[in-house]
mmCIF file of C-alpha atoms in Angstrom:
data_model
loop_
_atom_site.group_PDB
_atom_site.id
_atom_site.type_symbol
_atom_site.label_atom_id
_atom_site.label_comp_id
_atom_site.label_asym_id
_atom_site.label_seq_id
_atom_site.Cartn_x
_atom_site.Cartn_y
_atom_site.Cartn_z
ATOM 1 C CA ILE J 198 6.330 -14.586 3.906
ATOM 2 C CA LYS J 199 3.242 -15.618 6.001
ATOM 3 C CA LYS J 200 5.347 -18.394 7.783
ATOM 4 C CA MET J 201 8.057 -16.076 7.974
ATOM 5 C CA LEU J 202 5.966 -13.482 9.786
ATOM 6 C CA SER J 203 3.818 -15.838 11.886
ATOM 7 C CA LYS J 204 7.158 -17.319 13.215
ATOM 8 C CA ASP J 205 9.423 -14.027 13.683
ATOM 9 C CA VAL J 206 6.871 -11.697 15.181
ATOM 10 C CA ARG J 207 5.716 -13.675 18.055
ATOM 11 C CA GLY J 208 2.943 -11.114 18.998
ATOM 12 C CA LYS J 209 5.205 -8.171 20.027
ATOM 13 C CA LYS J 210 4.106 -4.959 19.683
ATOM 14 C CA ILE J 211 6.751 -1.876 20.011
ATOM 15 C CA ARG J 212 6.530 1.749 19.449
ATOM 16 C CA LEU J 213 8.832 2.601 16.505
ATOM 17 C CA PRO J 214 11.931 4.604 16.932
ATOM 18 C CA ASP J 215 12.404 8.217 15.452
ATOM 19 C CA SER J 216 15.144 6.442 13.211
ATOM 20 C CA LEU J 217 15.338 2.902 12.007
ATOM 21 C CA VAL J 218 17.940 1.527 9.298
ATOM 22 C CA ASN J 219 18.458 -2.012 8.372
ATOM 23 C CA SER J 220 20.767 -3.245 5.967
ATOM 24 C CA PHE J 221 19.832 -5.469 3.008
ATOM 25 C CA TYR J 222 22.476 -7.531 4.203
ATOM 26 C CA ASN J 223 20.939 -8.372 7.392
ATOM 27 C CA ALA J 224 17.952 -10.421 8.559
ATOM 28 C CA PRO J 225 14.664 -8.611 7.978
ATOM 29 C CA LEU J 226 13.653 -6.759 10.906
ATOM 30 C CA ILE J 227 9.782 -7.484 11.479
ATOM 31 C CA ILE J 228 7.816 -5.080 13.509
ATOM 32 C CA ARG J 229 4.218 -5.762 14.669
ATOM 33 C CA MET J 230 2.516 -1.903 15.080
ATOM 34 C CA ASP J 231 0.455 -1.443 18.369
ATOM 35 C CA PRO J 232 -2.960 -1.126 17.202
ATOM 36 C CA LEU J 233 -3.716 1.654 19.463
ATOM 37 C CA ASN J 234 -0.768 3.438 18.089
ATOM 38 C CA ALA J 235 -0.826 2.615 14.206
ATOM 39 C CA VAL J 236 0.616 6.101 12.994
ATOM 40 C CA ILE J 237 4.070 6.841 11.374
ATOM 41 C CA LYS J 238 4.647 10.513 11.757
ATOM 42 C CA ASP J 239 8.020 12.366 12.007
ATOM 43 C CA GLN J 240 9.637 9.188 11.736
ATOM 44 C CA SER J 241 12.489 7.966 9.294
ATOM 45 C CA LEU J 242 12.673 4.029 8.162
ATOM 46 C CA HIS J 243 14.830 2.672 5.498
ATOM 47 C CA GLY J 244 15.935 -0.683 4.324
ATOM 48 C CA LYS J 245 14.998 -4.507 5.034
ATOM 49 C CA ILE J 246 12.061 -3.722 7.448
ATOM 50 C CA ILE J 247 8.497 -5.190 7.424
ATOM 51 C CA LEU J 248 5.925 -3.809 9.339
ATOM 52 C CA VAL J 249 2.869 -5.912 10.340
ATOM 53 C CA CYS J 250 -0.184 -3.875 11.126
ATOM 54 C CA ASP J 251 -3.902 -5.625 12.230
ATOM 55 C CA THR J 252 -5.951 -2.218 11.957
ATOM 56 C CA VAL J 253 -5.500 0.991 9.678
ATOM 57 C CA LEU J 254 -1.911 2.406 9.565
ATOM 58 C CA HIS J 255 -1.589 6.197 9.001
ATOM 59 C CA ILE J 256 1.441 7.364 7.339
ATOM 60 C CA SER J 257 1.977 11.359 7.891
ATOM 61 C CA LYS J 258 3.625 13.386 5.169
ATOM 62 C CA THR J 259 6.499 13.827 7.801
ATOM 63 C CA ALA J 260 7.554 10.352 7.474
ATOM 64 C CA THR J 261 10.410 9.092 5.317
ATOM 65 C CA LEU J 262 9.842 5.567 3.970
ATOM 66 C CA LYS J 263 12.472 3.871 1.799
ATOM 67 C CA ASP J 264 12.300 0.228 0.629
ATOM 68 C CA ILE J 265 10.250 -0.734 3.366
ATOM 69 C CA ILE J 266 7.248 -3.663 3.242
ATOM 70 C CA ILE J 267 3.762 -2.912 5.125
ATOM 71 C CA TYR J 268 1.246 -5.362 5.596
ATOM 72 C CA ALA J 269 -1.797 -4.282 7.164
ATOM 73 C CA ASN J 270 -5.660 -4.135 6.857
ATOM 74 C CA ALA J 271 -5.730 -0.682 5.113
ATOM 75 C CA VAL J 272 -3.198 2.135 4.861
ATOM 76 C CA VAL J 273 -3.622 5.760 4.669
ATOM 77 C CA LEU J 274 -0.699 8.038 3.094
ATOM 78 C CA GLU J 275 -1.435 11.477 3.793
ATOM 79 C CA ASP J 276 -1.649 14.200 1.013
ATOM 80 C CA GLY J 277 1.821 15.465 0.438
ATOM 81 C CA PHE J 278 3.889 12.080 1.382
ATOM 82 C CA LYS J 279 7.011 11.675 -0.445
ATOM 83 C CA GLY J 280 8.855 8.226 -0.351
ATOM 84 C CA ASN J 281 8.794 4.742 -2.012
ATOM 85 C CA CYS J 282 7.585 1.643 -0.456
ATOM 86 C CA GLN J 283 5.725 -1.435 -0.682
ATOM 87 C CA LEU J 284 2.133 -1.657 0.736
ATOM 88 C CA PHE J 285 0.083 -4.725 0.822
ATOM 89 C CA ALA J 286 -3.587 -4.482 2.333
ATOM 90 C CA ARG J 287 -6.717 -6.482 2.672
ATOM 91 C CA GLU J 288 -9.151 -3.517 2.766
ATOM 92 C CA SER J 289 -8.023 -0.396 1.220
ATOM 93 C CA ILE J 290 -4.807 1.898 0.341
ATOM 94 C CA VAL J 291 -5.426 5.482 0.038
ATOM 95 C CA LEU J 292 -2.555 7.574 -1.540
ATOM 96 C CA GLY J 293 -3.305 11.435 -0.668
ATOM 97 C CA LYS J 294 -3.117 14.269 -3.042
ATOM 98 C CA LYS J 295 -0.165 15.806 -4.500
ATOM 99 C CA SER J 296 1.888 12.808 -3.067
ATOM 100 C CA VAL J 297 4.867 11.373 -4.790
ATOM 101 C CA VAL J 298 5.824 7.860 -4.378
ATOM 102 C CA ASN J 299 8.921 6.805 -6.017
ATOM 103 C CA TYR J 300 10.184 3.690 -7.801
ATOM 104 C CA PRO J 301 10.684 0.883 -6.937
ATOM 105 C CA SER J 302 6.913 0.989 -5.068
ATOM 106 C CA CYS J 303 3.874 -1.500 -5.219
ATOM 107 C CA PHE J 304 0.721 -0.907 -3.736
ATOM 108 C CA GLY J 305 -1.805 -3.947 -3.883
ATOM 109 C CA VAL J 306 -5.264 -4.901 -2.234
ATOM 110 C CA LEU J 307 -5.462 -8.781 -1.684
ATOM 111 C CA LYS J 308 -9.183 -9.235 -0.861
ATOM 112 C CA PRO J 309 -10.055 -12.327 1.373
ATOM 113 C CA ASP J 310 -12.638 -14.640 0.138
ATOM 114 C CA SER J 311 -14.546 -14.185 3.262
ATOM 115 C CA SER J 312 -14.691 -10.324 2.514
ATOM 116 C CA LYS J 313 -17.802 -8.491 2.163
ATOM 117 C CA ILE J 314 -16.519 -5.154 1.229
ATOM 118 C CA GLN J 315 -15.037 -3.530 -1.930
ATOM 119 C CA ALA J 316 -11.338 -3.525 -1.427
ATOM 120 C CA LYS J 317 -9.801 -0.662 -3.406
ATOM 121 C CA VAL J 318 -6.615 1.223 -3.692
ATOM 122 C CA ARG J 319 -7.198 4.934 -4.316
ATOM 123 C CA ILE J 320 -4.540 7.416 -6.033
ATOM 124 C CA ASP J 321 -5.914 10.908 -5.348
ATOM 125 C CA SER J 322 -5.742 13.861 -7.544
ATOM 126 C CA GLY J 323 -2.477 15.260 -8.466
ATOM 127 C CA ALA J 324 -0.631 12.442 -7.230
ATOM 128 C CA VAL J 325 2.641 10.789 -8.985
ATOM 129 C CA PHE J 326 3.109 6.905 -8.498
ATOM 130 C CA SER J 327 6.110 4.773 -9.936
ATOM 131 C CA GLY J 328 5.702 1.336 -9.421
ATOM 132 C CA VAL J 329 2.856 -1.694 -9.863
ATOM 133 C CA LEU J 330 -0.517 -1.035 -8.735
ATOM 134 C CA PHE J 331 -2.829 -3.859 -8.235
ATOM 135 C CA SER J 332 -5.979 -5.324 -6.814
ATOM 136 C CA PHE J 333 -6.479 -9.117 -6.536
ATOM 137 C CA GLU J 334 -9.458 -11.097 -5.236
ATOM 138 C CA ARG J 335 -9.503 -15.011 -6.212
ATOM 139 C CA GLU J 336 -13.296 -15.202 -7.331
ATOM 140 C CA ARG J 337 -14.975 -12.337 -8.971
ATOM 141 C CA SER J 338 -17.677 -11.099 -6.375
ATOM 142 C CA TYR J 339 -20.516 -8.605 -6.700
ATOM 143 C CA LEU J 340 -18.128 -5.828 -5.010
ATOM 144 C CA GLN J 341 -15.332 -6.275 -7.411
ATOM 145 C CA THR J 342 -11.925 -4.759 -6.124
ATOM 146 C CA VAL J 343 -11.299 -1.202 -7.414
ATOM 147 C CA ILE J 344 -8.225 0.795 -8.308
ATOM 148 C CA TYR J 345 -9.077 4.421 -8.464
ATOM 149 C CA LEU J 346 -6.999 7.008 -10.325
ATOM 150 C CA GLY J 347 -7.997 10.819 -9.649
ATOM 151 C CA GLU J 348 -7.754 13.686 -11.859
ATOM 152 C CA ASN J 349 -4.345 15.064 -12.635
ATOM 153 C CA SER J 350 -2.592 11.930 -11.610
ATOM 154 C CA LEU J 351 0.349 10.189 -13.127
ATOM 155 C CA ILE J 352 1.184 6.638 -13.195
ATOM 156 C CA LYS J 353 4.493 5.665 -14.051
ATOM 157 C CA GLY J 354 4.586 1.725 -14.270
ATOM 158 C CA GLU J 355 1.819 -1.372 -14.249
ATOM 159 C CA VAL J 356 -1.642 -1.375 -13.148
ATOM 160 C CA HIS J 357 -3.552 -4.824 -13.031
ATOM 161 C CA ALA J 358 -6.733 -4.752 -11.510
ATOM 162 C CA THR J 359 -8.636 -8.120 -10.968
ATOM 163 C CA GLY J 360 -12.080 -5.971 -10.898
ATOM 164 C CA PHE J 361 -12.522 -2.362 -11.835
ATOM 165 C CA LEU J 362 -10.393 0.554 -13.082
ATOM 166 C CA LYS J 363 -11.932 3.677 -12.338
ATOM 167 C CA MET J 364 -9.949 6.838 -13.809
ATOM 168 C CA ASP J 365 -10.824 10.856 -13.401
ATOM 169 C CA SER J 366 -9.902 12.555 -16.573
ATOM 170 C CA PRO J 367 -7.284 14.033 -17.204
ATOM 171 C CA LEU J 368 -4.604 11.755 -16.105
ATOM 172 C CA LYS J 369 -1.589 10.321 -17.452
ATOM 173 C CA ILE J 370 -0.412 6.765 -17.443
ATOM 174 C CA GLU J 371 2.945 5.646 -18.749
ATOM 175 C CA GLY J 372 2.972 1.619 -18.866
ATOM 176 C CA LYS J 373 0.889 -1.190 -18.935
ATOM 177 C CA VAL J 374 -2.971 -1.387 -17.857
ATOM 178 C CA SER J 375 -4.922 -4.489 -17.248
ATOM 179 C CA CYS J 376 -8.598 -4.979 -15.682
ATOM 180 C CA ASN J 377 -11.995 -6.661 -15.805
ATOM 181 C CA ARG J 378 -13.865 -3.259 -16.553
ATOM 182 C CA PHE J 379 -12.786 0.269 -17.062
ATOM 183 C CA LEU J 380 -15.090 3.029 -15.174
ATOM 184 C CA MET J 381 -14.696 6.407 -16.295
#
């Protein structure tokens, strides 16, 4: 994917249209987000679309995302968001309160070796997530990655943390959990 992105994106930064659909029979549509306008609001994105963002990407609850892939430094999904997507970030992914992320979805933070921050995935209270949550760092650091699951959240799928898994009670996980250490 990294080779494909560096080859095909070519530094182009465009404003997203209100609606964009790309069939899975087509080649992927790769779009580099403008860092000064890294917001998805009132837009519908569906299909074989890859968004690349060098900064924090904000996704409004009014956005409709289905089956797209996003690579960003960080991603914040507003309270009440509904959709399904694959998000990969270097620093953090935050899913707002009472959001619903449907299967097949994946949220993953991949902490760079040189990073001095604690990379995290945060699922806020009352959210429902169906898919895979993961955090990864090549070597264990003092600030290990963390996946935070808020109270009354429901996770259907797999949770894998190379670092910590922090959970607020009560919550429900229907699936598999693996981590270096639980924090409750």
